[in-house]
XYZ file of C-alpha atoms in Angstrom:
290
model
C -34.472 45.787 19.301
C -38.051 47.572 18.565
C -38.505 50.175 21.473
C -41.246 48.528 23.781
C -44.723 51.004 23.853
C -45.880 51.558 27.227
C -49.982 51.504 27.825
C -51.451 52.964 31.357
C -54.927 51.877 31.776
C -56.746 54.593 33.662
C -60.443 53.564 33.118
C -63.667 52.503 35.317
C -65.635 54.563 37.521
C -63.690 54.180 40.690
C -66.919 52.906 42.654
C -64.609 51.269 45.567
C -63.822 54.821 46.439
C -67.117 56.582 45.863
C -68.455 59.671 46.797
C -64.916 60.738 45.829
C -64.545 59.880 42.938
C -67.739 60.947 41.228
C -66.829 63.584 39.866
C -63.156 62.518 39.636
C -60.856 59.753 37.745
C -59.653 58.049 40.545
C -56.150 57.749 38.780
C -55.906 61.668 39.272
C -56.547 61.547 43.014
C -53.312 62.636 45.543
C -51.426 59.700 46.879
C -49.672 62.270 48.850
C -47.831 65.034 46.893
C -48.155 63.610 43.518
C -51.418 62.596 41.210
C -51.964 59.118 41.300
C -51.177 58.628 37.456
C -47.479 60.137 38.321
C -46.396 56.918 39.865
C -47.355 54.122 37.457
C -46.069 56.590 34.826
C -43.022 56.613 36.358
C -42.304 53.380 36.529
C -42.660 52.831 32.666
C -39.894 55.722 32.340
C -37.964 53.717 34.730
C -38.139 50.703 32.071
C -36.419 53.205 30.152
C -40.104 53.524 27.464
C -41.080 56.820 26.181
C -43.801 56.564 23.601
C -46.808 55.999 26.342
C -50.731 55.918 25.842
C -53.133 56.607 28.374
C -56.681 54.964 28.298
C -59.470 56.513 30.229
C -62.870 57.434 29.443
C -64.456 60.405 27.245
C -65.210 62.803 30.069
C -61.883 62.326 32.269
C -59.435 62.124 29.023
C -59.053 65.965 28.938
C -57.794 66.307 32.516
C -55.569 63.862 31.823
C -53.942 65.779 28.713
C -54.545 68.832 30.788
C -52.390 67.179 33.302
C -49.884 65.814 31.325
C -49.921 67.159 27.926
C -47.947 65.748 25.001
C -45.266 64.114 27.594
C -42.428 66.692 25.656
C -41.418 68.406 28.804
C -40.714 64.855 30.463
C -38.602 64.084 27.190
C -41.226 61.686 26.152
C -44.423 61.528 23.843
C -47.995 60.671 25.426
C -50.976 59.899 23.932
C -54.219 59.764 24.540
C -57.416 56.862 23.506
C -60.932 56.880 24.548
C -62.422 53.667 26.575
C -66.113 53.487 26.362
C -66.667 50.987 27.992
C -64.280 49.243 30.619
C -64.716 45.408 29.137
C -61.371 44.053 30.971
C -57.720 45.166 30.941
C -56.804 42.738 28.053
C -59.232 44.887 25.940
C -56.826 47.546 26.342
C -54.634 45.743 23.881
C -57.321 45.941 21.213
C -58.151 49.437 21.744
C -54.108 50.770 21.374
C -53.572 48.182 18.229
C -52.728 50.862 16.072
C -50.523 52.602 18.836
C -49.025 49.393 19.457
C -48.048 48.694 15.794
C -46.596 45.332 15.740
C -43.834 46.812 18.561
C -43.367 45.081 21.887
C -45.228 46.591 24.882
C -46.093 47.315 28.671
C -49.279 47.437 30.109
C -49.455 49.055 34.092
C -52.735 49.917 35.429
C -53.571 53.544 36.476
C -53.950 52.528 39.975
C -50.900 50.650 41.072
C -47.705 51.810 42.789
C -44.561 50.434 42.745
C -41.249 51.415 44.607
C -37.813 49.595 45.697
C -34.236 49.325 45.526
C -33.978 46.265 42.923
C -37.076 47.733 41.091
C -35.024 49.828 38.451
C -32.832 46.901 37.401
C -35.966 44.289 37.113
C -37.528 46.828 34.681
C -34.908 47.434 32.431
C -34.203 43.455 32.376
C -37.878 43.371 31.199
C -38.253 45.938 28.783
C -34.887 44.304 27.196
C -36.250 41.091 26.924
C -38.222 41.724 23.758
C -38.906 38.107 22.658
C -40.500 36.923 25.661
C -43.219 38.443 28.375
C -43.078 38.861 31.854
C -45.386 39.648 34.840
C -44.599 40.910 38.143
C -45.885 39.094 41.327
C -45.946 39.931 44.750
C -46.316 37.887 48.004
C -49.291 38.647 49.666
C -51.596 37.470 52.903
C -54.698 37.196 51.557
C -54.050 36.085 47.583
C -57.799 34.647 47.494
C -58.840 38.431 46.473
C -55.905 37.993 43.370
C -55.019 36.268 40.104
C -52.488 33.957 41.581
C -49.523 32.054 40.360
C -49.295 28.212 40.374
C -46.347 26.384 40.103
C -45.642 22.632 39.150
C -43.380 20.747 41.625
C -39.938 21.839 40.068
C -41.215 25.703 40.481
C -41.961 26.355 36.958
C -45.010 28.102 36.229
C -47.923 25.962 35.926
C -50.742 28.416 35.752
C -52.624 31.510 37.231
C -55.918 31.045 38.668
C -58.121 33.691 39.519
C -59.109 34.486 42.961
C -59.013 31.031 43.854
C -60.808 29.631 46.990
C -57.940 27.832 47.743
C -54.719 29.548 46.520
C -52.115 27.221 46.174
C -49.573 29.975 46.602
C -49.407 33.272 47.741
C -47.596 35.309 44.569
C -50.070 37.364 43.631
C -50.308 38.969 39.978
C -49.448 42.473 40.142
C -50.834 45.294 37.584
C -47.484 45.215 35.432
C -47.112 43.536 32.598
C -44.333 43.098 29.565
C -45.285 41.432 26.639
C -43.628 40.923 22.789
C -45.100 41.620 19.691
C -47.641 38.871 19.479
C -49.838 40.589 22.270
C -52.920 42.101 19.760
C -52.974 38.746 18.218
C -53.056 36.938 21.685
C -55.912 39.251 23.045
C -57.731 39.195 19.316
C -58.233 35.183 20.145
C -59.542 36.072 23.809
C -63.600 35.398 24.306
C -65.237 37.286 27.527
C -65.885 35.806 30.666
C -68.672 35.109 32.764
C -68.609 38.561 33.887
C -68.345 39.912 30.368
C -64.774 40.856 30.188
C -61.435 40.351 28.666
C -59.533 39.139 31.440
C -55.953 39.266 31.625
C -55.670 36.267 33.257
C -56.818 34.310 30.126
C -54.279 36.284 28.017
C -51.183 35.534 30.458
C -52.249 31.652 30.482
C -51.976 31.733 27.012
C -48.281 32.701 27.274
C -47.644 30.261 29.843
C -48.783 27.586 27.286
C -46.525 28.768 24.870
C -43.796 28.871 27.449
C -43.029 32.592 26.314
C -44.011 33.707 30.091
C -41.444 34.837 32.766
C -41.776 36.117 36.188
C -40.468 38.789 38.420
C -40.850 38.905 42.020
C -40.797 42.580 44.067
C -39.484 40.834 46.832
C -38.677 42.084 50.298
C -37.766 45.782 51.062
C -40.405 46.829 48.216
C -43.616 47.841 47.967
C -46.842 47.260 45.851
C -50.189 49.032 46.510
C -53.450 48.612 44.187
C -54.666 52.127 45.352
C -58.375 51.148 44.787
C -59.597 51.362 47.974
C -60.024 53.597 50.507
C -57.704 51.804 53.083
C -54.936 51.106 50.396
C -55.225 54.454 49.285
C -54.434 55.817 52.725
C -51.923 53.467 53.426
C -49.794 54.141 49.953
C -49.893 57.747 50.754
C -48.556 57.037 54.233
C -45.959 55.164 53.018
C -44.912 57.417 50.574
C -45.108 60.311 53.053
C -42.950 58.256 55.283
C -40.309 57.038 52.452
C -39.692 60.562 51.225
C -39.359 62.155 54.714
C -36.905 59.761 56.123
C -34.752 59.608 53.243
C -35.260 62.660 51.256
C -36.095 61.226 47.882
C -38.990 61.484 46.192
C -40.756 58.595 44.662
C -42.848 58.581 41.593
C -41.609 61.717 40.038
C -41.333 62.014 36.363
C -39.269 64.755 36.336
C -36.493 63.375 38.425
C -36.572 60.068 36.020
C -36.529 61.947 32.692
C -33.375 64.057 34.335
C -31.585 61.095 35.436
C -32.293 58.941 32.118
C -30.676 62.431 29.834
C -33.859 63.026 28.817
C -34.255 66.397 29.811
C -31.286 68.832 30.277
C -30.404 70.892 33.841
C -32.009 73.622 32.226
C -35.208 71.965 31.505
C -34.996 70.603 34.918
C -34.703 74.056 36.645
C -37.738 75.589 34.185
C -39.965 72.726 35.227
C -38.891 73.257 38.838
C -39.668 77.065 39.332
C -43.262 77.422 39.086
C -43.277 74.086 42.081
C -41.114 75.712 44.283
C -44.116 77.124 46.517
C -45.705 73.207 47.398
C -41.466 71.979 48.199
C -41.831 69.690 45.164
C -40.138 72.334 42.807
C -37.283 72.803 45.480
C -36.248 69.025 45.675
C -35.726 69.229 41.732
C -33.597 72.456 42.374
C -31.537 70.496 44.937
C -31.009 67.693 42.410
C -28.958 70.030 40.474
C -27.314 71.150 43.382
């Protein structure tokens, strides 16, 4: 199996979070005790993906590079690409064509946070299935705000409808997508929508038409946050704080995932932890070794 490439799309102006994003990328804002981008990066690492590209605008890319470096301290490889104009989620595959290089890939939105007991096994399953593509769904109360998956009478995937006025289901499409090696080829056939963007919904519907799209539902007991509004950003931070304090765990911690995956050694983890002890983050990492 050819190892899957990972893409974190961290572009956009973050206008729904103005004025706090007027001087910084949304994906660098804190979600409780970590930069927002740590969470999607950790999700890709949980899936076993070690070759990642971060896509953002030219002003913010140096900030991401300063935070994440080349990824070697996490036992992974991180590249960076400029997105001059945010012309739709599916544009990421055109920008990352050389990086993808004919490999299967996974795309995660930089403002999406996932957590759950079963999520790790779901991610590994999606990553191992390189011949098909997988999107992640989550049951919501207000599906009209999202891309919604529609099912036929046999509960097979029928199509995906973007922000329907009368949703046929309550299963929203999240910002996590695993694709086969043909994704760039398919993305090149897309035409801009009425809002001038290459829509990820159109790309997914192409895969549905070809019978190559599976879904993984993030079920009860798990969580998905799109942290693009003040309310959802606060909600996500409160959730992370509550879960970590109650269960003495760390969510969205790339150092821990790298160590669990044996991508870094005990000595590497200890070295990473030492400069972080004053905040308590480093103490957690040291406790892992004990």
